[in-house]
PDB file of C-alpha atoms in Angstrom:
ATOM      1  CA  MET Y   1     -27.233   5.292   9.286  1.00 49.00           C
ATOM      2  CA  LYS Y   2     -30.350   3.168   8.651  1.00 57.00           C
ATOM      3  CA  ALA Y   3     -29.075   2.260   5.165  1.00 49.00           C
ATOM      4  CA  LEU Y   4     -25.712   1.299   6.664  1.00 45.00           C
ATOM      5  CA  SER Y   5     -27.357  -1.055   9.175  1.00 50.00           C
ATOM      6  CA  ARG Y   6     -29.395  -2.670   6.372  1.00 51.00           C
ATOM      7  CA  LEU Y   7     -26.229  -3.138   4.307  1.00 48.00           C
ATOM      8  CA  PHE Y   8     -24.516  -4.723   7.309  1.00 51.00           C
ATOM      9  CA  ALA Y   9     -27.483  -7.079   7.899  1.00 48.00           C
ATOM     10  CA  ALA Y  10     -27.480  -8.113   4.227  1.00 48.00           C
ATOM     11  CA  GLY Y  11     -23.744  -8.835   4.467  1.00 52.00           C
ATOM     12  CA  LEU Y  12     -24.282 -11.020   7.532  1.00 49.00           C
ATOM     13  CA  VAL Y  13     -27.023 -13.008   5.777  1.00 48.00           C
ATOM     14  CA  ALA Y  14     -24.842 -13.488   2.685  1.00 50.00           C
ATOM     15  CA  GLY Y  15     -21.892 -14.547   4.834  1.00 49.00           C
ATOM     16  CA  ALA Y  16     -23.983 -17.025   6.807  1.00 46.00           C
ATOM     17  CA  THR Y  17     -25.296 -18.509   3.552  1.00 47.00           C
ATOM     18  CA  LEU Y  18     -21.746 -18.984   2.266  1.00 46.00           C
ATOM     19  CA  LEU Y  19     -20.590 -20.529   5.535  1.00 46.00           C
ATOM     20  CA  VAL Y  20     -23.106 -23.374   5.287  1.00 42.00           C
ATOM     21  CA  SER Y  21     -22.617 -23.992   1.558  1.00 44.00           C
ATOM     22  CA  SER Y  22     -21.065 -27.375   0.780  1.00 40.00           C
ATOM     23  CA  SER Y  23     -18.603 -25.876  -1.715  1.00 44.00           C
ATOM     24  CA  ALA Y  24     -17.046 -23.805   1.061  1.00 44.00           C
ATOM     25  CA  SER Y  25     -15.407 -26.944   2.472  1.00 49.00           C
ATOM     26  CA  ALA Y  26     -13.156 -27.519  -0.582  1.00 58.00           C
ATOM     27  CA  GLN Y  27      -9.386 -27.161  -0.169  1.00 76.00           C
ATOM     28  CA  SER Y  28      -7.834 -23.952  -1.517  1.00 78.00           C
ATOM     29  CA  SER Y  29      -5.259 -24.395  -4.291  1.00 77.00           C
ATOM     30  CA  ARG Y  30      -3.525 -21.038  -3.578  1.00 87.00           C
ATOM     31  CA  GLY Y  31      -0.447 -20.477  -1.421  1.00 87.00           C
ATOM     32  CA  ALA Y  32      -0.575 -20.005   2.359  1.00 91.00           C
ATOM     33  CA  GLY Y  33       1.264 -16.665   2.477  1.00 95.00           C
ATOM     34  CA  TYR Y  34       0.025 -13.422   0.951  1.00 96.00           C
ATOM     35  CA  VAL Y  35       0.768  -9.732   0.528  1.00 98.00           C
ATOM     36  CA  GLN Y  36      -1.774  -7.143  -0.560  1.00 98.00           C
ATOM     37  CA  GLY Y  37      -2.244  -3.432  -1.022  1.00 98.00           C
ATOM     38  CA  ASN Y  38      -5.590  -1.664  -0.743  1.00 98.00           C
ATOM     39  CA  VAL Y  39      -5.153   1.721  -2.398  1.00 96.00           C
ATOM     40  CA  LEU Y  40      -8.601   2.786  -3.645  1.00 97.00           C
ATOM     41  CA  GLY Y  41     -11.475   3.593  -1.313  1.00 97.00           C
ATOM     42  CA  PHE Y  42     -12.958   5.915   1.273  1.00 96.00           C
ATOM     43  CA  THR Y  43     -13.375   6.177   5.022  1.00 96.00           C
ATOM     44  CA  ALA Y  44     -16.365   7.872   6.644  1.00 95.00           C
ATOM     45  CA  PHE Y  45     -16.176   8.725  10.346  1.00 92.00           C
ATOM     46  CA  LEU Y  46     -19.513   7.687  11.848  1.00 92.00           C
ATOM     47  CA  ASN Y  47     -19.429   9.576  15.138  1.00 84.00           C
ATOM     48  CA  THR Y  48     -19.752  13.259  16.016  1.00 73.00           C
ATOM     49  CA  PHE Y  49     -16.320  14.071  14.555  1.00 74.00           C
ATOM     50  CA  GLY Y  50     -17.682  13.238  11.087  1.00 80.00           C
ATOM     51  CA  GLY Y  51     -15.877  13.777   7.847  1.00 90.00           C
ATOM     52  CA  THR Y  52     -14.129  11.493   5.408  1.00 94.00           C
ATOM     53  CA  ALA Y  53     -10.596  10.305   4.739  1.00 94.00           C
ATOM     54  CA  PHE Y  54      -8.634   8.517   2.047  1.00 96.00           C
ATOM     55  CA  PRO Y  55      -7.438   5.120   3.369  1.00 97.00           C
ATOM     56  CA  MET Y  56      -4.429   3.093   2.242  1.00 97.00           C
ATOM     57  CA  GLU Y  57      -3.317  -0.225   3.667  1.00 98.00           C
ATOM     58  CA  PHE Y  58      -0.493  -2.664   3.025  1.00 98.00           C
ATOM     59  CA  SER Y  59      -0.744  -6.058   4.675  1.00 97.00           C
ATOM     60  CA  GLY Y  60       0.489  -9.614   4.677  1.00 97.00           C
ATOM     61  CA  GLY Y  61      -0.169 -12.840   6.483  1.00 97.00           C
ATOM     62  CA  TYR Y  62       0.158 -16.591   6.635  1.00 97.00           C
ATOM     63  CA  HIS Y  63      -2.488 -19.342   6.829  1.00 94.00           C
ATOM     64  CA  ILE Y  64      -1.259 -21.891   9.362  1.00 94.00           C
ATOM     65  CA  ASN Y  65      -2.820 -24.907   7.579  1.00 92.00           C
ATOM     66  CA  GLY Y  66      -0.594 -24.476   4.504  1.00 89.00           C
ATOM     67  CA  SER Y  67      -3.167 -23.241   1.940  1.00 88.00           C
ATOM     68  CA  HIS Y  68      -5.074 -19.990   1.399  1.00 89.00           C
ATOM     69  CA  GLU Y  69      -7.907 -20.798   3.831  1.00 91.00           C
ATOM     70  CA  GLY Y  70      -8.504 -21.381   7.517  1.00 94.00           C
ATOM     71  CA  PHE Y  71      -6.937 -19.468  10.409  1.00 97.00           C
ATOM     72  CA  VAL Y  72      -4.664 -16.629   9.297  1.00 97.00           C
ATOM     73  CA  ILE Y  73      -2.363 -14.340  11.260  1.00 98.00           C
ATOM     74  CA  GLY Y  74      -0.583 -11.312   9.864  1.00 98.00           C
ATOM     75  CA  GLY Y  75       0.027  -7.617  10.112  1.00 98.00           C
ATOM     76  CA  ALA Y  76      -1.030  -4.428   8.387  1.00 98.00           C
ATOM     77  CA  GLN Y  77       0.154  -0.854   8.039  1.00 98.00           C
ATOM     78  CA  LYS Y  78      -2.879   1.448   7.801  1.00 97.00           C
ATOM     79  CA  PHE Y  79      -2.913   5.099   6.720  1.00 96.00           C
ATOM     80  CA  PHE Y  80      -5.695   7.724   6.806  1.00 93.00           C
ATOM     81  CA  PHE Y  81      -5.249  10.981   4.912  1.00 94.00           C
ATOM     82  CA  ARG Y  82      -7.658  13.862   5.618  1.00 88.00           C
ATOM     83  CA  THR Y  83      -6.889  17.389   6.852  1.00 84.00           C
ATOM     84  CA  GLY Y  84      -4.263  15.664   8.978  1.00 83.00           C
ATOM     85  CA  PHE Y  85      -2.568  12.301   8.972  1.00 87.00           C
ATOM     86  CA  ALA Y  86      -3.104   9.164  11.044  1.00 89.00           C
ATOM     87  CA  ALA Y  87      -1.595   5.702  10.823  1.00 94.00           C
ATOM     88  CA  ALA Y  88      -1.596   2.419  12.710  1.00 96.00           C
ATOM     89  CA  THR Y  89       0.526  -0.711  12.762  1.00 97.00           C
ATOM     90  CA  VAL Y  90      -1.775  -3.598  13.651  1.00 98.00           C
ATOM     91  CA  LEU Y  91      -1.799  -7.340  14.247  1.00 99.00           C
ATOM     92  CA  ARG Y  92      -4.494  -8.938  12.110  1.00 98.00           C
ATOM     93  CA  MET Y  93      -6.157 -12.325  12.691  1.00 98.00           C
ATOM     94  CA  GLY Y  94      -9.009 -14.000  10.866  1.00 98.00           C
ATOM     95  CA  TYR Y  95     -10.481 -17.091   9.294  1.00 97.00           C
ATOM     96  CA  ASP Y  96     -10.598 -17.362   5.491  1.00 96.00           C
ATOM     97  CA  ILE Y  97     -13.211 -19.439   3.677  1.00 96.00           C
ATOM     98  CA  ALA Y  98     -12.234 -20.628   0.164  1.00 94.00           C
ATOM     99  CA  ILE Y  99     -15.032 -21.114  -2.370  1.00 94.00           C
ATOM    100  CA  PRO Y 100     -14.016 -22.747  -5.675  1.00 93.00           C
ATOM    101  CA  ILE Y 101     -15.650 -21.340  -8.809  1.00 91.00           C
ATOM    102  CA  LYS Y 102     -14.655 -23.866 -11.488  1.00 88.00           C
ATOM    103  CA  GLU Y 103     -10.844 -23.489 -11.471  1.00 86.00           C
ATOM    104  CA  MET Y 104     -10.947 -19.957 -10.064  1.00 93.00           C
ATOM    105  CA  GLU Y 105     -11.448 -19.160  -6.392  1.00 94.00           C
ATOM    106  CA  LEU Y 106     -13.261 -16.677  -4.153  1.00 96.00           C
ATOM    107  CA  THR Y 107     -12.143 -16.284  -0.550  1.00 96.00           C
ATOM    108  CA  ILE Y 108     -14.394 -14.691   2.077  1.00 97.00           C
ATOM    109  CA  ALA Y 109     -12.186 -13.353   4.858  1.00 97.00           C
ATOM    110  CA  PRO Y 110     -13.653 -12.065   8.162  1.00 98.00           C
ATOM    111  CA  TYR Y 111     -10.967 -10.610  10.469  1.00 98.00           C
ATOM    112  CA  GLY Y 112     -10.184  -8.548  13.538  1.00 98.00           C
ATOM    113  CA  TYR Y 113      -7.194  -6.295  14.202  1.00 98.00           C
ATOM    114  CA  GLY Y 114      -5.552  -4.134  16.838  1.00 98.00           C
ATOM    115  CA  GLY Y 115      -2.393  -2.168  17.476  1.00 98.00           C
ATOM    116  CA  PRO Y 116      -0.857   1.237  18.213  1.00 97.00           C
ATOM    117  CA  ALA Y 117      -1.978   4.336  16.302  1.00 94.00           C
ATOM    118  CA  TYR Y 118      -0.084   7.550  15.712  1.00 92.00           C
ATOM    119  CA  GLY Y 119      -0.443  10.776  13.773  1.00 88.00           C
ATOM    120  CA  ASP Y 120      -0.911  14.501  14.124  1.00 81.00           C
ATOM    121  CA  ILE Y 121      -3.253  14.201  17.137  1.00 77.00           C
ATOM    122  CA  ASP Y 122      -2.806  12.232  20.373  1.00 83.00           C
ATOM    123  CA  LEU Y 123      -3.880   8.827  19.038  1.00 82.00           C
ATOM    124  CA  ARG Y 124      -3.493   5.773  21.225  1.00 89.00           C
ATOM    125  CA  ALA Y 125      -4.710   2.637  19.431  1.00 95.00           C
ATOM    126  CA  HIS Y 126      -6.644   1.382  16.438  1.00 96.00           C
ATOM    127  CA  PHE Y 127      -8.751  -1.763  16.659  1.00 97.00           C
ATOM    128  CA  GLY Y 128     -11.790  -3.170  14.894  1.00 98.00           C
ATOM    129  CA  PHE Y 129     -13.129  -5.851  12.578  1.00 98.00           C
ATOM    130  CA  GLY Y 130     -14.261  -6.335   8.997  1.00 98.00           C
ATOM    131  CA  VAL Y 131     -14.679  -8.686   6.073  1.00 98.00           C
ATOM    132  CA  GLU Y 132     -13.096  -8.775   2.637  1.00 97.00           C
ATOM    133  CA  GLY Y 133     -13.353 -10.893  -0.477  1.00 98.00           C
ATOM    134  CA  ARG Y 134     -10.433 -12.044  -2.621  1.00 97.00           C
ATOM    135  CA  PHE Y 135     -11.026 -13.222  -6.178  1.00 97.00           C
ATOM    136  CA  PHE Y 136      -8.342 -15.342  -7.875  1.00 96.00           C
ATOM    137  CA  PRO Y 137      -9.110 -15.080 -11.633  1.00 95.00           C
ATOM    138  CA  LEU Y 138      -6.046 -16.913 -13.016  1.00 91.00           C
ATOM    139  CA  VAL Y 139      -6.073 -20.701 -13.006  1.00 86.00           C
ATOM    140  CA  GLU Y 140      -2.474 -21.740 -13.746  1.00 82.00           C
ATOM    141  CA  GLY Y 141       1.071 -20.515 -14.191  1.00 83.00           C
ATOM    142  CA  PRO Y 142       3.062 -18.083 -12.055  1.00 83.00           C
ATOM    143  CA  GLY Y 143       0.123 -15.647 -11.972  1.00 88.00           C
ATOM    144  CA  LYS Y 144      -2.151 -18.169 -10.257  1.00 91.00           C
ATOM    145  CA  GLY Y 145      -1.557 -16.416  -6.920  1.00 94.00           C
ATOM    146  CA  PHE Y 146      -2.733 -12.972  -8.154  1.00 97.00           C
ATOM    147  CA  PHE Y 147      -5.982 -11.755  -6.590  1.00 97.00           C
ATOM    148  CA  ALA Y 148      -8.244  -8.719  -6.606  1.00 98.00           C
ATOM    149  CA  VAL Y 149      -9.551  -7.741  -3.173  1.00 98.00           C
ATOM    150  CA  ALA Y 150     -12.644  -5.797  -2.102  1.00 98.00           C
ATOM    151  CA  ARG Y 151     -13.353  -4.779   1.470  1.00 98.00           C
ATOM    152  CA  PRO Y 152     -17.029  -3.771   1.651  1.00 97.00           C
ATOM    153  CA  PHE Y 153     -17.068  -3.480   5.426  1.00 94.00           C
ATOM    154  CA  GLU Y 154     -14.562  -2.506   8.097  1.00 98.00           C
ATOM    155  CA  ILE Y 155     -15.401  -0.656  11.283  1.00 98.00           C
ATOM    156  CA  GLY Y 156     -12.715   0.571  13.632  1.00 96.00           C
ATOM    157  CA  PHE Y 157     -12.219   2.494  16.847  1.00 95.00           C
ATOM    158  CA  ILE Y 158      -9.405   5.000  17.408  1.00 92.00           C
ATOM    159  CA  PRO Y 159      -9.342   6.448  20.949  1.00 90.00           C
ATOM    160  CA  PHE Y 160      -7.546   9.758  21.488  1.00 84.00           C
ATOM    161  CA  THR Y 161      -7.509  12.561  24.079  1.00 83.00           C
ATOM    162  CA  GLY Y 162     -10.710  14.249  22.824  1.00 81.00           C
ATOM    163  CA  GLY Y 163     -12.844  11.126  22.310  1.00 86.00           C
ATOM    164  CA  THR Y 164     -12.949   8.193  19.917  1.00 89.00           C
ATOM    165  CA  LEU Y 165     -12.969   8.189  16.125  1.00 88.00           C
ATOM    166  CA  VAL Y 166     -15.204   5.510  14.563  1.00 94.00           C
ATOM    167  CA  PRO Y 167     -14.088   4.952  10.948  1.00 95.00           C
ATOM    168  CA  PHE Y 168     -16.122   2.906   8.452  1.00 97.00           C
ATOM    169  CA  THR Y 169     -13.859   1.904   5.554  1.00 97.00           C
ATOM    170  CA  PHE Y 170     -14.528   0.564   2.065  1.00 97.00           C
ATOM    171  CA  ASN Y 171     -11.583  -0.117  -0.225  1.00 96.00           C
ATOM    172  CA  LEU Y 172     -10.229  -2.069  -3.185  1.00 98.00           C
ATOM    173  CA  GLY Y 173      -6.830  -3.442  -4.030  1.00 98.00           C
ATOM    174  CA  ALA Y 174      -4.805  -6.385  -5.274  1.00 98.00           C
ATOM    175  CA  GLY Y 175      -2.381  -8.914  -3.917  1.00 98.00           C
ATOM    176  CA  TYR Y 176      -0.468 -12.116  -4.426  1.00 97.00           C
ATOM    177  CA  ALA Y 177      -0.662 -15.460  -2.590  1.00 94.00           C
ATOM    178  CA  PHE Y 178       2.504 -17.559  -2.500  1.00 94.00           C
TER     179      PHE Y 178
END
């Protein structure tokens, strides 16, 4: 748990450094809408229920300013596979920060989410927050919107009849901005 708190603190420092960088104010050249799938990763439950799960998530959203940065609103379908099954359909909101790297782009995306949860136990809701990074390696052509995504930090809360699950999720995936 101590290592996890140090990792979280390091992430906050890195994020704060990026927020004040002058290059973070450049306009994104990627599309405002996006879809993504995060299919590789793990979830560790941090409370007394313990254990791990395999997470999958499919999401999409739209940046209201017309490019792939700024305020974003969207939705996600989340799945957790362990000895049982749990899922949630959530509303997701955040603020994306585009950082140009020559003609490529890195987007730092802090977000929050919430919505109903369901599965093989009496789940009620799933809400939480996290941060992910999207790297756009292609600079022109129809593939310019392709991105790889890494989510190093997401913490959630899933209340149910016997208590509350507290999942910490790390996952990887890919997507397309249009």
